[in-house]
Amino acid sequence: MRLLAAGLLLVAPLCAAFYLPGLAPVSFCEEGEESEGCKSLIELFVNRLDSVESVLPYEYDAFDFCQDTEEKRPSENLGQVLFGERIASSPYKFTFKKQETCKKVCTRSYDPGNSADKSKLAFLKKGMQLNYQHHWIIDNMPVTWCYDVEDGQKYCNPGFPIGCFVTPDGRVKDACVINSEFNKKNTFYLFNHVDITIMYHSGKDENWPGARLVMARLRPQSYKHTDENNLSCEGPPMEIPGEFTNKLNLIYTYSVTFEEKNNIKWASRWDYILESMPHTNIQWFSIMNSLVIVLFLSGMVAMIILRTLHKDIARYNQIDSSEDAQEEFGWKLVHGDVFRPPRKGMLLSVFLGQGTQIFIMTFITLFLACLGFLSPANRGALMTCAVVLWVLLGTPAGYVSARMYKTFRGEKWKTNVLLTALLCPGIVFADFFIMNLILWVKGSSAAIPFGTLVAILAMWFGISVPLTFVGAYFGFKEKSIEHPVRTNQIPRQIPEQSFFTKPLPGIIMGGILPFGCIFIQLFFILNSIWSHQMYYMFGFLFLVFIILLITCSEATVLLCYFHLCAEDYHWWWRSFLTSSFTAVYLFIYAVHYFFSKLQITGTASTILYFGYTMIMVLIFFLFTGTIGFFACFWFVSKIYSVVKVD
């Protein structure tokens, strides 16, 4: 196992660095030189706007920006729809290698006497106050805003703010720090101009026609344009007073320049965004931290299995072979009760079926992501892959649940099959539906259209449920799992337990070590979900996933052995709950993250955060519990199979 971990450690940087782009390359030529494989028009697409201060994303059209007269919407996959991505064409259109300076896009006028104008401007101000960010796309690549941060590092943000706000008490908020002219109290400053730089690889020494775009950057600016017909893009910033009393004209403009950059290959054009995210050294620290925990646990388990258990088995077998009938002690004493079916066996078997489904889904998704098939360039692919895999993996869920239920000597097989197919997915769907209602009421772009909800239900009831039934049919047809020892008819009394061998302290302790392995990685995952940072280190994530499997298994086996030595044979539920308690620590960490790292305001955003967190916690609970249970089941079956029992 250590060799496997070491091998994966070597593979991780390769996985993190290599990816397959999401779309085929597009070539661009100058105007008049177009051909079938080469075009001159560069279109800019706009995505939803989001904020770190609110969980509610909004479509570009929700704000009163310049609209495209012939709006086109590229088809979106399931993952994009579920994540609330809404991509649309924009009025920003460029011709390859044609420079533009201070070109007008549109004018928006607001009259304080008009209630529609008032509400539009109020919504725009709210967007600036909550620091909502634009996300623009050119040639399937984010248009980034790069700026210097501390230590002389350059950070490239795949979004840029609508504007910024100086509070009535003169506090400069968010992006207002970039310009000393943004200083008037109770005033909003709108970024109504963008300087766009498009960099391209000319195709020199390559065998493709025309040029290919390798980078798109912009700088948001604020200019108060006074003369619509004579735009200069100079002078004071565009101020919007906190009190809306006079008529207001907002003129949106842009400048675009082109630069040749032949040192950047098309296949590695995303690298500059990823390299500007300064976290790789922390990732290695996280891996080393996790490996230390794994080595410590592996040492403990190895010591128990090789020394203590080996001695136990030799001693027990010696006692049996000797003439003196000595009193049995330790874990051998409970051999007649250790495989006694648990209470609430139905629920446990359902959890195990669902946990198996989630485990296989997670493993395949992370493996594909590690190989680069689900890169950031392939928008929504990760979520689409996970949902489709989950739907198609109903059969293993039904099989495992039915087989375990039969092993627990359960009779109500119809209830078992229905609960496996409907219980946990039903809870997730109900939570998701409530969250969706809140998003819909708030008019957010993350609200899933009714058609998509129907499609998800159709996938669940039309594919996943029948596949679960098929798996359950084969599970019930199989023989129940044979145990190495017979179960006594009369249950044995469990002696008084010390504090540490009681169920609750053991369960609470069991979740600490697996959580210790993942909490640093968890920070980056939560950042990518709630702080809208790009997550691309799937090599590290896959490695941490493998470490989590090992840690959950070893921690559960260790505690299981201690409890059996204390003559407590109720291990079925305890083995599941020991490792699944990691999910409780995950929830506590998510609460800590909410209060210490996020600036989320508003009741709706808070409900949404905790609603989505509960889905994550439930999935994690089932997945970790299943790993712990099967590790412990294998361990208990193994140790009782090598001991001689009368």
XYZ file of C-alpha atoms in Angstrom:
646
model
C 0.000 0.000 0.000
C 2.906 2.329 0.785
C 4.489 1.556 -2.593
C 1.158 2.395 -4.259
C 1.005 5.723 -2.390
C 4.605 6.511 -3.355
C 3.897 5.643 -7.003
C 0.807 7.851 -7.054
C 2.822 10.648 -5.481
C 5.163 10.551 -8.485
C 2.239 10.500 -10.937
C 0.376 13.408 -9.281
C 2.323 16.321 -10.829
C 1.939 14.746 -14.278
C -1.821 14.421 -13.783
C -2.070 17.999 -12.545
C -0.128 19.425 -15.488
C -1.535 17.457 -18.449
C -5.005 17.953 -19.885
C -6.831 17.545 -23.137
C -8.441 20.779 -24.388
C -12.219 20.890 -24.423
C -12.759 21.976 -27.996
C -11.060 21.640 -31.378
C -8.812 24.618 -32.281
C -10.146 27.477 -34.415
C -7.907 29.379 -36.870
C -8.247 33.124 -37.575
C -7.165 35.172 -40.628
C -7.209 38.846 -41.511
C -10.271 40.297 -43.230
C -10.371 39.347 -46.910
C -8.243 36.220 -46.428
C -11.000 34.003 -44.958
C -11.343 30.378 -46.055
C -13.338 27.359 -44.909
C -10.954 26.546 -42.038
C -10.085 30.150 -41.195
C -12.337 33.051 -40.145
C -11.764 36.727 -39.366
C -14.667 37.446 -36.973
C -13.856 37.001 -33.267
C -16.991 36.816 -31.126
C -17.015 37.551 -27.421
C -19.455 35.488 -25.352
C -20.724 36.459 -21.907
C -21.444 34.071 -19.041
C -23.404 34.506 -15.827
C -22.257 37.081 -13.255
C -21.397 35.907 -9.764
C -20.129 37.283 -6.480
C -18.228 36.038 -3.435
C -20.715 38.000 -1.294
C -23.776 36.197 -2.670
C -24.520 32.615 -3.705
C -27.023 33.885 -6.318
C -25.557 34.114 -9.843
C -27.399 36.211 -12.479
C -27.542 36.068 -16.240
C -25.859 38.875 -18.181
C -29.315 39.958 -19.420
C -30.556 40.461 -15.832
C -28.423 43.628 -15.642
C -28.996 46.545 -18.004
C -25.826 46.080 -20.092
C -25.440 46.280 -23.880
C -27.336 43.397 -25.513
C -26.600 41.585 -28.751
C -29.335 42.318 -31.328
C -29.222 38.726 -32.643
C -28.535 36.867 -29.416
C -27.141 33.352 -29.874
C -26.900 30.794 -27.096
C -24.522 27.859 -27.589
C -26.003 24.515 -26.493
C -25.107 23.736 -22.877
C -24.470 20.343 -21.326
C -26.152 19.073 -18.154
C -23.210 20.078 -15.941
C -23.318 23.691 -17.157
C -27.087 23.918 -16.560
C -26.741 22.454 -13.031
C -23.940 24.900 -12.190
C -26.012 27.827 -13.469
C -23.756 28.726 -16.421
C -25.693 30.731 -19.006
C -23.514 31.585 -22.023
C -24.816 34.068 -24.613
C -23.382 36.124 -27.477
C -22.558 39.788 -26.853
C -22.387 42.979 -28.960
C -18.569 42.942 -28.567
C -17.358 41.641 -31.956
C -13.820 42.066 -33.303
C -12.050 41.515 -36.612
C -8.749 39.652 -36.381
C -5.714 42.039 -36.301
C -7.962 45.110 -36.624
C -7.156 47.510 -33.773
C -10.017 49.576 -32.323
C -9.715 52.527 -29.960
C -12.550 53.776 -27.774
C -15.298 52.230 -29.912
C -18.848 52.781 -28.681
C -20.978 49.697 -27.954
C -24.213 51.303 -26.715
C -25.717 54.016 -24.506
C -28.040 53.438 -21.574
C -30.147 56.362 -20.283
C -31.898 56.545 -16.917
C -34.657 58.967 -15.922
C -35.457 59.367 -12.181
C -39.126 59.857 -13.118
C -39.358 56.434 -14.777
C -39.941 53.540 -12.322
C -38.483 50.922 -14.756
C -35.277 52.991 -15.106
C -35.130 53.378 -11.334
C -35.318 49.609 -10.704
C -32.749 48.854 -13.473
C -30.246 51.315 -11.998
C -30.928 50.074 -8.449
C -30.146 46.502 -9.578
C -26.930 47.687 -11.257
C -25.907 49.472 -8.029
C -26.688 46.342 -6.009
C -24.408 44.387 -8.379
C -21.566 46.869 -7.747
C -22.174 46.904 -3.995
C -21.976 43.068 -3.821
C -18.958 43.059 -6.187
C -20.578 40.988 -8.955
C -18.078 39.846 -11.590
C -18.384 39.583 -15.377
C -17.144 36.362 -17.011
C -16.313 36.847 -20.670
C -15.191 34.168 -23.127
C -13.236 34.456 -26.394
C -12.566 31.256 -28.367
C -13.654 29.091 -25.370
C -11.021 30.785 -23.211
C -11.758 33.097 -20.265
C -10.870 36.754 -20.772
C -8.711 37.436 -17.724
C -7.926 40.505 -15.698
C -4.300 40.195 -14.522
C -2.972 42.385 -11.732
C -0.073 42.389 -9.275
C -0.551 40.988 -5.792
C 1.890 40.839 -2.855
C 5.416 39.374 -3.298
C 5.540 40.636 -6.896
C 3.231 37.820 -8.052
C 0.773 38.327 -10.886
C -2.750 37.001 -10.353
C -5.011 36.380 -13.354
C -8.673 36.499 -12.451
C -11.057 34.885 -14.999
C -13.588 37.606 -14.132
C -13.705 41.356 -13.570
C -16.100 43.543 -11.529
C -19.078 45.538 -12.857
C -17.839 48.477 -10.810
C -17.171 49.394 -7.204
C -18.566 51.440 -4.328
C -17.254 54.009 -1.862
C -19.394 53.870 1.301
C -21.061 56.943 2.878
C -18.341 56.963 5.562
C -15.613 57.073 2.863
C -14.513 53.406 3.026
C -13.166 52.289 -0.351
C -14.584 48.837 -1.232
C -13.250 46.050 -3.495
C -11.910 47.222 -6.896
C -12.099 50.927 -5.983
C -8.591 50.539 -4.517
C -7.094 50.391 -8.052
C -7.603 54.106 -8.724
C -7.023 57.031 -6.355
C -9.723 59.032 -8.214
C -12.381 56.644 -6.833
C -12.760 58.600 -3.584
C -16.134 60.392 -3.466
C -18.315 59.249 -0.536
C -21.559 57.325 -1.224
C -20.685 56.962 -4.916
C -20.638 54.037 -7.333
C -17.954 53.845 -10.035
C -18.952 51.858 -13.131
C -16.360 50.099 -15.304
C -17.941 51.164 -18.586
C -14.806 50.724 -20.723
C -12.526 47.726 -21.293
C -9.061 47.616 -22.873
C -8.850 44.150 -24.428
C -5.564 42.594 -25.594
C -5.828 39.449 -27.720
C -2.609 37.463 -28.156
C -2.198 34.923 -30.938
C 0.225 32.292 -32.241
C 0.855 33.196 -35.891
C 1.149 29.555 -37.001
C 4.782 30.035 -38.047
C 6.576 26.634 -38.282
C 3.234 24.923 -37.619
C 1.095 23.048 -40.110
C -2.182 24.884 -39.573
C -3.726 27.697 -41.663
C -3.917 31.211 -40.191
C -3.328 32.061 -36.533
C -4.686 30.693 -33.250
C -5.632 32.687 -30.166
C -3.575 31.845 -27.081
C -4.518 34.550 -24.573
C -7.150 37.231 -23.989
C -6.669 39.869 -21.306
C -8.518 43.023 -20.371
C -8.274 46.014 -18.077
C -11.547 47.461 -16.773
C -11.641 51.294 -16.865
C -14.124 53.956 -15.837
C -14.547 57.077 -18.043
C -17.180 59.772 -17.985
C -17.873 60.214 -21.705
C -19.395 63.668 -22.223
C -19.729 63.747 -26.033
C -21.206 60.622 -27.609
C -19.902 61.539 -31.069
C -16.379 62.422 -29.949
C -15.186 59.687 -27.568
C -11.676 59.977 -26.158
C -11.534 57.433 -23.266
C -9.720 59.895 -21.028
C -10.615 62.091 -18.107
C -12.557 61.610 -14.866
C -14.246 58.295 -13.909
C -17.937 57.482 -14.497
C -19.615 58.320 -11.186
C -23.122 57.159 -10.258
C -24.283 59.021 -7.134
C -25.861 57.031 -4.289
C -28.979 59.237 -4.558
C -30.557 59.042 -8.021
C -32.005 62.543 -8.679
C -30.778 63.674 -12.127
C -30.899 62.087 -15.580
C -27.983 59.765 -16.238
C -26.334 58.556 -19.456
C -23.988 55.555 -19.398
C -21.886 55.028 -22.542
C -20.170 51.648 -22.879
C -16.961 51.495 -24.959
C -14.015 49.232 -25.675
C -10.530 49.237 -27.211
C -8.916 46.141 -28.678
C -5.285 45.415 -29.639
C -3.610 42.303 -31.060
C -0.175 40.927 -30.137
C 1.800 38.070 -31.660
C 2.972 35.533 -29.033
C 4.601 32.538 -30.715
C 6.259 31.288 -27.524
C 2.853 30.108 -26.155
C 1.612 26.867 -27.702
C -2.130 26.561 -28.345
C -2.342 23.347 -26.278
C -0.899 25.081 -23.188
C -2.769 28.386 -23.470
C -4.585 27.882 -20.143
C -1.327 27.501 -18.232
C -0.855 31.195 -17.439
C -4.199 31.263 -15.570
C -3.432 28.076 -13.652
C 0.154 29.087 -12.829
C -1.033 32.373 -11.331
C -2.908 30.418 -8.645
C -0.231 30.096 -5.959
C -1.202 26.854 -4.237
C 1.005 24.024 -5.493
C 3.411 24.124 -2.538
C 0.464 23.977 -0.100
C -0.821 20.959 -2.048
C 2.456 19.130 -1.501
C 2.292 20.014 2.192
C -1.240 18.583 2.230
C -0.080 15.334 0.577
C 2.860 14.948 2.979
C 0.555 15.638 5.947
C -1.857 12.964 4.692
C 0.941 10.469 4.042
C 2.289 10.885 7.580
C -1.191 10.025 8.934
C -1.379 7.009 6.588
C 2.085 5.760 7.602
C 1.219 6.157 11.295
C -2.037 4.223 10.825
C -0.421 1.595 8.598
C 2.231 1.078 11.283
C -0.453 0.624 13.948
C -2.465 -1.792 11.797
C 0.626 -3.733 10.748
C 1.696 -4.033 14.391
C -1.726 -5.340 15.399
C -2.082 -7.753 12.499
C 1.485 -9.049 12.481
C 2.234 -9.119 16.196
C -0.841 -9.001 18.416
C -3.220 -10.874 16.115
C -0.597 -13.426 15.165
C 0.076 -14.079 18.858
C -3.670 -14.178 19.623
C -4.369 -16.749 16.888
C -1.396 -18.919 17.882
C -2.443 -18.771 21.564
C -6.121 -19.527 20.876
C -5.253 -22.470 18.634
C -2.743 -23.758 21.237
C -5.360 -23.580 24.002
C -7.742 -25.612 21.826
C -5.156 -28.279 21.143
C -4.045 -28.594 24.767
C -5.913 -30.863 27.170
C -6.494 -28.125 29.755
C -9.845 -26.487 29.193
C -8.899 -22.902 29.891
C -11.259 -19.937 29.976
C -11.474 -18.199 26.579
C -10.765 -14.458 26.556
C -10.451 -11.483 24.176
C -12.007 -11.366 20.717
C -12.308 -15.154 20.322
C -14.816 -15.182 23.159
C -17.480 -13.450 21.006
C -17.141 -15.822 18.008
C -20.696 -17.091 18.525
C -22.159 -13.559 18.343
C -19.869 -11.601 16.035
C -21.963 -12.340 12.924
C -25.344 -11.862 14.636
C -27.428 -9.695 12.235
C -27.568 -6.023 13.272
C -30.629 -4.114 14.351
C -32.044 -1.902 11.551
C -30.299 -4.127 8.992
C -32.613 -2.797 6.271
C -31.326 0.779 6.632
C -27.693 -0.338 6.836
C -27.988 -2.409 3.633
C -29.620 0.555 1.819
C -26.809 2.884 2.939
C -24.194 0.349 1.776
C -25.823 0.040 -1.659
C -25.931 3.815 -2.127
C -22.395 4.196 -0.759
C -21.069 1.666 -3.286
C -22.760 3.591 -6.118
C -21.197 6.884 -4.944
C -17.771 5.281 -4.438
C -17.572 3.840 -7.983
C -18.906 7.117 -9.455
C -16.304 9.210 -7.575
C -13.447 6.864 -8.475
C -14.206 6.861 -12.228
C -14.893 10.648 -12.343
C -11.628 11.512 -10.563
C -9.667 9.035 -12.675
C -10.994 10.605 -15.900
C -10.351 14.111 -14.528
C -6.798 13.088 -13.609
C -6.224 11.896 -17.201
C -7.368 15.338 -18.384
C -10.695 14.492 -20.014
C -12.589 16.832 -17.654
C -10.337 19.894 -17.838
C -11.538 23.472 -17.110
C -11.627 24.043 -20.907
C -14.362 21.433 -21.171
C -17.039 23.402 -19.330
C -19.523 21.436 -17.200
C -17.896 18.095 -18.129
C -17.093 17.123 -14.532
C -20.691 17.491 -13.311
C -22.155 15.867 -16.447
C -19.801 12.902 -16.075
C -20.653 12.456 -12.364
C -24.454 12.615 -12.908
C -24.412 10.225 -15.902
C -22.174 7.747 -14.049
C -24.404 7.883 -10.967
C -27.479 7.129 -13.094
C -25.762 4.196 -14.848
C -24.418 2.712 -11.600
C -27.819 1.705 -10.181
C -27.000 -1.996 -10.707
C -24.076 -2.242 -8.206
C -26.189 -0.291 -5.655
C -29.100 -2.745 -5.976
C -26.789 -5.782 -5.939
C -24.787 -4.777 -2.831
C -27.901 -3.700 -0.919
C -29.797 -6.936 -1.733
C -26.829 -9.207 -0.999
C -26.130 -7.541 2.372
C -29.835 -7.551 3.301
C -29.993 -11.289 2.523
C -26.871 -11.790 4.672
C -28.654 -9.933 7.513
C -31.505 -12.495 7.076
C -33.967 -9.832 6.007
C -37.363 -10.858 4.619
C -38.859 -7.621 3.211
C -36.942 -7.616 -0.071
C -39.432 -5.359 -1.927
C -39.033 -2.618 0.690
C -35.267 -3.014 0.471
C -35.202 -2.563 -3.320
C -37.519 0.483 -3.228
C -35.561 2.157 -0.412
C -32.243 1.559 -2.212
C -33.614 3.165 -5.391
C -35.472 6.052 -3.745
C -34.342 6.935 -0.195
C -30.993 8.759 -0.553
C -31.582 10.085 -4.117
C -34.998 11.278 -2.880
C -33.442 13.235 0.010
C -30.873 14.819 -2.354
C -33.556 15.665 -4.936
C -35.906 17.180 -2.301
C -33.073 19.374 -0.946
C -32.084 20.319 -4.500
C -35.707 21.149 -5.395
C -36.103 23.477 -2.368
C -32.811 25.230 -3.242
C -34.031 25.568 -6.821
C -37.300 27.177 -5.668
C -35.317 29.804 -3.714
C -33.132 30.506 -6.779
C -36.224 30.725 -8.995
C -37.974 33.188 -6.638
C -34.803 35.333 -6.593
C -34.585 35.261 -10.419
C -31.098 33.726 -10.371
C -29.536 32.103 -13.439
C -28.664 29.069 -11.275
C -32.376 28.155 -11.125
C -32.677 24.999 -13.204
C -35.302 25.188 -15.971
C -38.382 23.008 -15.541
C -37.420 20.932 -18.599
C -34.052 20.010 -17.062
C -35.735 18.993 -13.781
C -38.067 16.711 -15.750
C -35.040 15.292 -17.636
C -33.261 14.545 -14.315
C -36.388 12.837 -12.941
C -36.692 10.839 -16.182
C -33.047 9.722 -15.854
C -33.652 8.745 -12.235
C -36.927 6.834 -12.716
C -36.320 5.705 -16.292
C -32.717 4.495 -16.024
C -31.377 4.459 -12.440
C -34.400 2.832 -10.712
C -34.788 -0.041 -13.263
C -31.016 -0.678 -13.105
C -31.247 -0.825 -9.282
C -34.039 -3.417 -9.619
C -31.865 -5.479 -11.995
C -28.935 -5.348 -9.519
C -31.234 -6.310 -6.618
C -32.630 -9.272 -8.615
C -29.131 -10.699 -9.075
C -28.237 -9.874 -5.454
C -31.193 -11.812 -4.062
C -30.502 -14.742 -6.424
C -26.990 -15.138 -5.010
C -26.392 -17.142 -1.835
C -26.055 -15.026 1.287
C -22.438 -14.443 2.334
C -21.232 -17.415 4.402
C -19.624 -16.550 7.708
C -16.597 -18.490 8.997
C -18.258 -19.169 12.404
C -21.776 -20.169 13.477
C -23.957 -17.773 15.458
C -25.264 -18.891 18.866
C -28.999 -18.867 19.443
C -28.808 -16.966 22.730
C -26.990 -13.609 22.552
C -24.096 -13.210 24.932
C -24.128 -10.437 27.528
C -21.657 -7.626 26.825
C -19.477 -6.754 29.855
C -19.294 -3.215 31.255
C -17.228 -1.108 28.813
C -14.569 1.461 29.645
C -15.075 5.037 28.381
C -12.926 4.536 25.265
C -14.552 1.290 24.158
C -18.090 2.714 24.397
C -19.658 3.297 20.954
C -19.779 7.125 20.882
C -16.162 7.992 21.853
C -14.903 5.396 19.340
C -17.069 6.787 16.554
C -16.014 10.390 17.310
C -12.320 9.410 17.373
C -12.640 7.373 14.162
C -13.569 10.361 12.004
C -10.650 12.572 13.079
C -7.836 10.851 11.137
C -9.608 10.592 7.738
C -10.649 14.242 8.088
C -7.047 15.197 8.903
C -6.046 13.763 5.500
C -8.508 15.804 3.479
C -9.076 19.137 5.194
C -6.438 21.087 3.200
C -7.811 19.736 -0.094
C -11.294 20.557 1.180
C -10.309 24.226 1.479
C -9.477 24.369 -2.263
C -12.667 22.540 -3.238
C -14.820 24.933 -1.170
C -12.889 27.863 -2.688
C -13.650 26.623 -6.190
C -17.375 26.243 -5.395
C -18.043 29.367 -3.331
C -15.196 31.773 -4.172
C -15.420 30.980 -7.924
C -11.785 29.948 -8.253
C -10.787 27.461 -10.910
C -10.073 23.936 -9.661
C -7.720 21.940 -11.818
C -5.465 19.907 -9.489
C -7.232 16.600 -10.061
C -3.959 14.668 -9.759
C -3.643 15.834 -6.154
C -7.332 15.202 -5.543
C -7.128 11.633 -6.864
C -4.125 10.990 -4.637
C -5.952 12.386 -1.582
C -8.960 10.216 -2.519
C -6.763 7.073 -2.440
C -5.252 8.196 0.889
C -8.771 8.762 2.268
C -9.745 5.180 1.314
C -6.708 3.769 3.120
C -7.208 5.975 6.203
C -10.934 5.189 6.556
C -10.243 1.460 6.227
C -7.340 1.409 8.679
C -8.976 3.622 11.335
C -12.127 1.467 11.274
C -10.216 -1.842 11.426
C -8.120 -0.545 14.333
C -11.124 0.533 16.421
C -13.057 -2.603 15.456
C -10.241 -4.770 16.824
C -10.171 -2.854 20.139
C -13.939 -3.244 20.550
C -13.864 -6.978 19.802
C -11.058 -7.389 22.357
C -13.353 -5.661 24.870
C -15.936 -8.392 24.041
C -18.341 -5.976 22.336
C -19.629 -7.704 19.183
C -21.944 -4.911 17.902
C -19.584 -3.938 15.114
C -21.870 -3.705 12.024
C -23.279 -0.213 12.545
C -20.231 0.974 14.452
C -17.873 0.182 11.565
C -20.127 2.192 9.208
C -20.475 5.155 11.588
C -16.787 5.254 12.629
C -15.531 6.305 9.199
C -18.726 8.128 8.154
C -18.341 10.457 11.164
C -15.771 12.203 8.942
C -18.854 13.780 7.291
C -19.759 15.466 10.603
C -16.281 17.030 10.710
C -16.787 18.063 7.080
C -19.987 19.886 8.097
C -18.251 21.580 11.063
C -15.447 22.700 8.712
C -18.020 24.039 6.197
C -19.631 26.099 9.013
C -16.178 27.424 10.027
C -15.406 28.229 6.356
C -18.714 30.109 6.017
C -18.036 32.369 8.994
C -14.279 32.861 8.610
C -13.614 32.914 4.844
C -16.810 34.002 3.078
C -18.437 37.418 3.073
C -21.863 36.040 2.112
C -24.759 38.293 3.079
C -28.511 37.736 2.909
C -30.843 34.994 4.168
C -31.358 33.357 0.759
C -27.600 32.989 0.170
C -27.101 31.514 3.663
C -29.920 28.967 3.176
C -28.472 28.024 -0.229
C -24.962 27.586 1.181
C -26.117 25.242 3.929
C -28.625 23.477 1.655
C -25.919 22.550 -0.857
C -23.492 21.723 1.984
C -26.007 19.184 3.371
C -26.042 17.382 -0.014
C -22.225 17.205 0.065
C -22.275 15.937 3.660
C -24.847 13.192 2.897
C -22.883 11.956 -0.133
C -19.661 11.959 1.901
C -21.393 10.184 4.826
C -22.551 7.288 2.605
C -19.252 7.018 0.753
C -16.883 7.001 3.769
C -19.206 4.770 5.840
C -19.290 2.150 3.079
C -15.477 2.065 2.842
C -15.150 1.599 6.625
C -17.851 -1.082 6.744
C -16.397 -3.302 4.011
C -12.844 -2.961 5.372
C -14.079 -4.072 8.794
C -16.252 -6.870 7.322
C -13.238 -8.270 5.488
C -11.063 -7.998 8.627
C -13.582 -9.717 10.937
C -14.251 -12.526 8.411
C -10.504 -13.023 8.008
C -9.560 -13.235 11.697
C -12.399 -15.611 12.616
C -11.655 -17.869 9.632
C -8.108 -18.633 10.859
C -9.064 -19.440 14.451
C -10.168 -22.958 15.439
C -13.637 -22.861 16.943
C -15.423 -25.854 18.499
